[in-house]
PDB file of C-alpha atoms in Angstrom:
ATOM      1  CA  TRP A 842     -10.618  -8.874  28.321  1.00 86.00           C
ATOM      2  CA  TYR A 843      -9.382  -8.901  31.883  1.00 90.00           C
ATOM      3  CA  SER A 844      -8.943  -5.370  33.186  1.00 88.00           C
ATOM      4  CA  PRO A 845      -6.014  -5.031  35.582  1.00 89.00           C
ATOM      5  CA  PHE A 846      -7.658  -1.871  36.964  1.00 89.00           C
ATOM      6  CA  SER A 847     -11.088  -3.245  37.896  1.00 90.00           C
ATOM      7  CA  LYS A 848      -9.837  -6.836  38.308  1.00 92.00           C
ATOM      8  CA  LYS A 849     -12.836  -8.022  36.251  1.00 92.00           C
ATOM      9  CA  HIS A 850     -13.512  -9.368  32.795  1.00 91.00           C
ATOM     10  CA  VAL A 851     -15.021  -6.575  30.707  1.00 90.00           C
ATOM     11  CA  ARG A 852     -16.188  -6.169  27.136  1.00 89.00           C
ATOM     12  CA  ALA A 853     -13.451  -4.258  25.325  1.00 86.00           C
ATOM     13  CA  PHE A 854     -13.015  -2.776  21.886  1.00 84.00           C
ATOM     14  CA  LYS A 855      -9.731  -2.247  20.128  1.00 84.00           C
ATOM     15  CA  GLU A 856      -9.414   0.929  18.099  1.00 84.00           C
ATOM     16  CA  MET A 857      -6.667   2.358  15.980  1.00 83.00           C
ATOM     17  CA  ALA A 858      -6.671   5.939  14.761  1.00 87.00           C
ATOM     18  CA  ILE A 859      -4.515   7.854  12.303  1.00 91.00           C
ATOM     19  CA  TRP A 860      -3.593  11.282  13.630  1.00 92.00           C
ATOM     20  CA  SER A 861      -1.445  12.540  10.743  1.00 93.00           C
ATOM     21  CA  LEU A 862      -0.393  11.293   7.328  1.00 95.00           C
ATOM     22  CA  PRO A 863       3.117  10.581   5.993  1.00 95.00           C
ATOM     23  CA  ASP A 864       4.448  11.639   2.573  1.00 96.00           C
ATOM     24  CA  ILE A 865       4.875   7.962   1.674  1.00 97.00           C
ATOM     25  CA  LEU A 866       1.998   5.650   2.603  1.00 97.00           C
ATOM     26  CA  VAL A 867       2.626   1.888   2.562  1.00 98.00           C
ATOM     27  CA  ILE A 868      -0.412  -0.380   2.817  1.00 97.00           C
ATOM     28  CA  GLN A 869       0.052  -4.114   3.345  1.00 95.00           C
ATOM     29  CA  LEU A 870      -2.966  -6.184   2.391  1.00 94.00           C
ATOM     30  CA  LYS A 871      -3.763  -9.084   4.685  1.00 88.00           C
ATOM     31  CA  ARG A 872      -3.198 -11.969   2.260  1.00 84.00           C
ATOM     32  CA  PHE A 873      -2.734 -14.773   4.778  1.00 82.00           C
ATOM     33  CA  LEU A 874      -5.471 -16.047   7.074  1.00 82.00           C
ATOM     34  CA  TYR A 875      -4.591 -17.714  10.372  1.00 77.00           C
ATOM     35  CA  GLU A 876      -7.385 -19.101  12.549  1.00 76.00           C
ATOM     36  CA  SER A 877      -7.338 -21.224  15.678  1.00 71.00           C
ATOM     37  CA  SER A 878     -10.484 -22.856  16.938  1.00 67.00           C
ATOM     38  CA  SER A 879     -11.446 -25.649  19.295  1.00 62.00           C
ATOM     39  CA  PHE A 880     -13.223 -28.652  17.870  1.00 60.00           C
ATOM     40  CA  GLY A 881     -14.842 -31.863  18.980  1.00 52.00           C
ATOM     41  CA  THR A 882     -15.463 -33.226  22.445  1.00 52.00           C
ATOM     42  CA  ARG A 883     -11.760 -33.711  23.116  1.00 59.00           C
ATOM     43  CA  GLY A 884     -11.150 -29.980  23.152  1.00 58.00           C
ATOM     44  CA  GLY A 885      -8.372 -30.080  20.595  1.00 61.00           C
ATOM     45  CA  ILE A 886      -7.282 -27.027  18.644  1.00 64.00           C
ATOM     46  CA  ALA A 887      -7.448 -26.781  14.878  1.00 65.00           C
ATOM     47  CA  ASN A 888      -5.229 -24.313  13.081  1.00 76.00           C
ATOM     48  CA  ARG A 889      -6.368 -23.144   9.693  1.00 75.00           C
ATOM     49  CA  ARG A 890      -3.927 -21.280   7.478  1.00 79.00           C
ATOM     50  CA  GLU A 891      -4.628 -20.242   3.938  1.00 82.00           C
ATOM     51  CA  LYS A 892      -3.766 -17.669   1.309  1.00 84.00           C
ATOM     52  CA  VAL A 893      -6.407 -15.010   0.622  1.00 86.00           C
ATOM     53  CA  THR A 894      -6.731 -14.553  -3.151  1.00 88.00           C
ATOM     54  CA  SER A 895      -9.687 -12.191  -3.478  1.00 91.00           C
ATOM     55  CA  LEU A 896      -9.350  -9.038  -5.572  1.00 95.00           C
ATOM     56  CA  VAL A 897      -8.970  -5.851  -3.548  1.00 94.00           C
ATOM     57  CA  HIS A 898      -9.971  -2.803  -5.578  1.00 96.00           C
ATOM     58  CA  PHE A 899      -7.591   0.081  -4.891  1.00 97.00           C
ATOM     59  CA  PRO A 900      -7.248   3.440  -6.642  1.00 97.00           C
ATOM     60  CA  ILE A 901      -4.278   4.188  -8.852  1.00 97.00           C
ATOM     61  CA  GLU A 902      -4.822   7.926  -8.521  1.00 96.00           C
ATOM     62  CA  GLY A 903      -6.621  10.061  -5.975  1.00 96.00           C
ATOM     63  CA  LEU A 904      -6.682   7.937  -2.825  1.00 97.00           C
ATOM     64  CA  ASN A 905      -8.323  10.311  -0.338  1.00 96.00           C
ATOM     65  CA  MET A 906      -7.232   9.522   3.217  1.00 96.00           C
ATOM     66  CA  LYS A 907      -8.964  12.523   4.844  1.00 95.00           C
ATOM     67  CA  PRO A 908     -11.970  10.495   6.124  1.00 93.00           C
ATOM     68  CA  PHE A 909      -9.552   8.267   8.066  1.00 92.00           C
ATOM     69  CA  VAL A 910      -7.552  11.014   9.803  1.00 93.00           C
ATOM     70  CA  SER A 911      -8.425  12.034  13.364  1.00 91.00           C
ATOM     71  CA  GLY A 912      -6.094  15.041  13.526  1.00 90.00           C
ATOM     72  CA  PRO A 913      -6.165  18.271  11.555  1.00 91.00           C
ATOM     73  CA  CYS A 914      -5.784  17.605   7.839  1.00 88.00           C
ATOM     74  CA  GLU A 915      -6.265  19.678   4.705  1.00 89.00           C
ATOM     75  CA  GLU A 916      -8.014  17.871   1.847  1.00 86.00           C
ATOM     76  CA  SER A 917      -5.102  18.638  -0.512  1.00 87.00           C
ATOM     77  CA  GLU A 918      -2.645  17.028   1.921  1.00 92.00           C
ATOM     78  CA  ALA A 919      -4.642  13.782   2.058  1.00 95.00           C
ATOM     79  CA  ILE A 920      -4.593  12.865  -1.648  1.00 96.00           C
ATOM     80  CA  TYR A 921      -2.235  10.052  -2.688  1.00 97.00           C
ATOM     81  CA  ASP A 922      -1.246   8.463  -5.979  1.00 97.00           C
ATOM     82  CA  LEU A 923       0.005   4.905  -6.353  1.00 98.00           C
ATOM     83  CA  TYR A 924       3.595   4.503  -7.543  1.00 97.00           C
ATOM     84  CA  ALA A 925       4.369   0.811  -6.879  1.00 98.00           C
ATOM     85  CA  VAL A 926       2.779  -2.533  -6.065  1.00 98.00           C
ATOM     86  CA  SER A 927       4.437  -5.668  -4.707  1.00 97.00           C
ATOM     87  CA  ASN A 928       2.713  -8.876  -5.801  1.00 96.00           C
ATOM     88  CA  HIS A 929       2.790 -12.372  -4.317  1.00 93.00           C
ATOM     89  CA  MET A 930       1.968 -15.553  -6.205  1.00 91.00           C
ATOM     90  CA  GLY A 931       1.948 -18.960  -4.603  1.00 87.00           C
ATOM     91  CA  GLY A 932       0.781 -20.293  -1.294  1.00 81.00           C
ATOM     92  CA  MET A 933       1.632 -20.505   2.370  1.00 76.00           C
ATOM     93  CA  GLY A 934       4.731 -22.641   1.882  1.00 79.00           C
ATOM     94  CA  GLY A 935       6.389 -20.478  -0.713  1.00 83.00           C
ATOM     95  CA  GLY A 936       5.840 -18.382  -3.742  1.00 88.00           C
ATOM     96  CA  HIS A 937       7.143 -15.799  -6.115  1.00 94.00           C
ATOM     97  CA  TYR A 938       7.210 -12.003  -5.909  1.00 94.00           C
ATOM     98  CA  THR A 939       6.883  -9.493  -8.736  1.00 97.00           C
ATOM     99  CA  ALA A 940       6.361  -5.755  -8.771  1.00 98.00           C
ATOM    100  CA  TYR A 941       4.737  -2.967 -10.739  1.00 98.00           C
ATOM    101  CA  ALA A 942       6.266   0.494 -10.613  1.00 98.00           C
ATOM    102  CA  LEU A 943       5.539   3.866 -12.133  1.00 97.00           C
ATOM    103  CA  ASN A 944       8.435   5.438 -14.019  1.00 94.00           C
ATOM    104  CA  SER A 945       8.471   9.026 -12.785  1.00 88.00           C
ATOM    105  CA  HIS A 946      10.249  10.279 -15.918  1.00 87.00           C
ATOM    106  CA  ASN A 947       7.808   9.034 -18.547  1.00 91.00           C
ATOM    107  CA  GLY A 948       4.686   8.363 -16.422  1.00 92.00           C
ATOM    108  CA  LYS A 949       4.397   4.752 -17.621  1.00 96.00           C
ATOM    109  CA  TRP A 950       3.902   1.569 -15.594  1.00 98.00           C
ATOM    110  CA  TYR A 951       6.311  -1.371 -15.757  1.00 98.00           C
ATOM    111  CA  GLU A 952       6.209  -4.934 -14.476  1.00 98.00           C
ATOM    112  CA  PHE A 953       9.355  -6.362 -12.876  1.00 98.00           C
ATOM    113  CA  ASP A 954       9.700 -10.149 -12.725  1.00 97.00           C
ATOM    114  CA  ASP A 955      13.204 -11.435 -11.986  1.00 94.00           C
ATOM    115  CA  THR A 956      15.197 -10.670 -15.150  1.00 94.00           C
ATOM    116  CA  ARG A 957      12.201  -9.526 -17.197  1.00 96.00           C
ATOM    117  CA  THR A 958      10.775  -6.012 -17.371  1.00 97.00           C
ATOM    118  CA  GLN A 959       7.855  -5.015 -19.540  1.00 97.00           C
ATOM    119  CA  LEU A 960       5.557  -2.068 -20.127  1.00 98.00           C
ATOM    120  CA  VAL A 961       2.000  -2.533 -18.782  1.00 98.00           C
ATOM    121  CA  SER A 962      -1.115  -0.397 -18.654  1.00 97.00           C
ATOM    122  CA  ALA A 963      -2.131   1.318 -15.423  1.00 96.00           C
ATOM    123  CA  GLN A 964      -5.214  -0.922 -15.171  1.00 94.00           C
ATOM    124  CA  ASP A 965      -2.970  -4.026 -15.149  1.00 96.00           C
ATOM    125  CA  VAL A 966      -1.558  -3.203 -11.711  1.00 97.00           C
ATOM    126  CA  VAL A 967      -4.847  -3.895  -9.878  1.00 97.00           C
ATOM    127  CA  THR A 968      -4.812  -7.694  -9.481  1.00 96.00           C
ATOM    128  CA  PRO A 969      -5.660 -10.330  -6.854  1.00 95.00           C
ATOM    129  CA  LYS A 970      -1.895 -10.814  -6.468  1.00 95.00           C
ATOM    130  CA  ALA A 971      -1.365  -7.325  -4.979  1.00 96.00           C
ATOM    131  CA  TYR A 972       0.271  -7.628  -1.562  1.00 94.00           C
ATOM    132  CA  VAL A 973       1.842  -4.267  -0.680  1.00 97.00           C
ATOM    133  CA  LEU A 974       0.731  -0.891  -2.079  1.00 98.00           C
ATOM    134  CA  PHE A 975       3.059   2.128  -2.185  1.00 98.00           C
ATOM    135  CA  TYR A 976       1.449   5.569  -2.353  1.00 98.00           C
ATOM    136  CA  CYS A 977       3.010   9.019  -2.425  1.00 97.00           C
ATOM    137  CA  ARG A 978       1.298  12.216  -1.388  1.00 96.00           C
ATOM    138  CA  ARG A 979       0.251  13.940  -4.618  1.00 95.00           C
ATOM    139  CA  ARG A 980       1.779  17.266  -3.546  1.00 93.00           C
ATOM    140  CA  VAL A 981       5.168  15.574  -3.057  1.00 93.00           C
ATOM    141  CA  MET A 982       4.982  13.869  -6.462  1.00 90.00           C
ATOM    142  CA  GLU A 983       4.180  17.200  -8.114  1.00 90.00           C
ATOM    143  CA  GLN A 984       7.124  18.879  -6.354  1.00 90.00           C
ATOM    144  CA  GLN A 985       9.469  16.121  -7.508  1.00 88.00           C
ATOM    145  CA  ARG A 986       8.157  16.443 -11.074  1.00 86.00           C
ATOM    146  CA  LYS A 987       8.891  20.198 -11.042  1.00 88.00           C
ATOM    147  CA  VAL A 988      12.423  19.611  -9.723  1.00 88.00           C
ATOM    148  CA  ARG A 989      13.092  17.062 -12.505  1.00 83.00           C
ATOM    149  CA  GLU A 990      11.781  19.464 -15.156  1.00 84.00           C
ATOM    150  CA  GLU A 991      14.003  22.260 -13.800  1.00 87.00           C
ATOM    151  CA  ARG A 992      17.051  19.974 -13.868  1.00 84.00           C
ATOM    152  CA  LEU A 993      16.314  18.937 -17.457  1.00 82.00           C
ATOM    153  CA  THR A 994      15.986  22.593 -18.452  1.00 84.00           C
ATOM    154  CA  GLU A 995      19.341  23.382 -16.785  1.00 84.00           C
ATOM    155  CA  ILE A 996      21.004  20.448 -18.576  1.00 82.00           C
ATOM    156  CA  GLU A 997      19.562  21.569 -21.912  1.00 81.00           C
ATOM    157  CA  ASP A 998      20.678  25.166 -21.274  1.00 79.00           C
ATOM    158  CA  ASP A 999      24.197  23.996 -20.372  1.00 80.00           C
ATOM    159  CA  GLY A1000      24.314  21.911 -23.545  1.00 73.00           C
ATOM    160  CA  ASP A1001      23.440  24.957 -25.680  1.00 72.00           C
ATOM    161  CA  LYS A1002      26.429  26.936 -24.350  1.00 65.00           C
TER     162      LYS A1002
END
């Protein structure tokens, strides 16, 4: 890297740090590989582009982000649970998207594929097709669950009157 300060080429390292965590954490998996390299004696450039299809193991519950946070962070604030996955099938020139999502009312997972929706098991959502992962801070999910339960109780109480 050429340093504009020292006016010399220096060895540099790029670093990214997470200072604080959001309530909703979106993780995009790098599923497309782009490489440029020189080849041969003519000095031409070859571009290689391909779809990455390897399985990435990711937790459905209890993703602990605390080890990755540089700023102050309580352990309880760093725990996330998965609530949706966007999937990509196909290649570089095109493809098809589907999704898995957790129904917050009944706690069950569903697959969404165009006009078709079906119930799936939680283990079914971890596939090599996973492209974008959607996590919610566990504390936030628990608060939302309590609010829903309170609303249902109010509705039931109003119905009894």
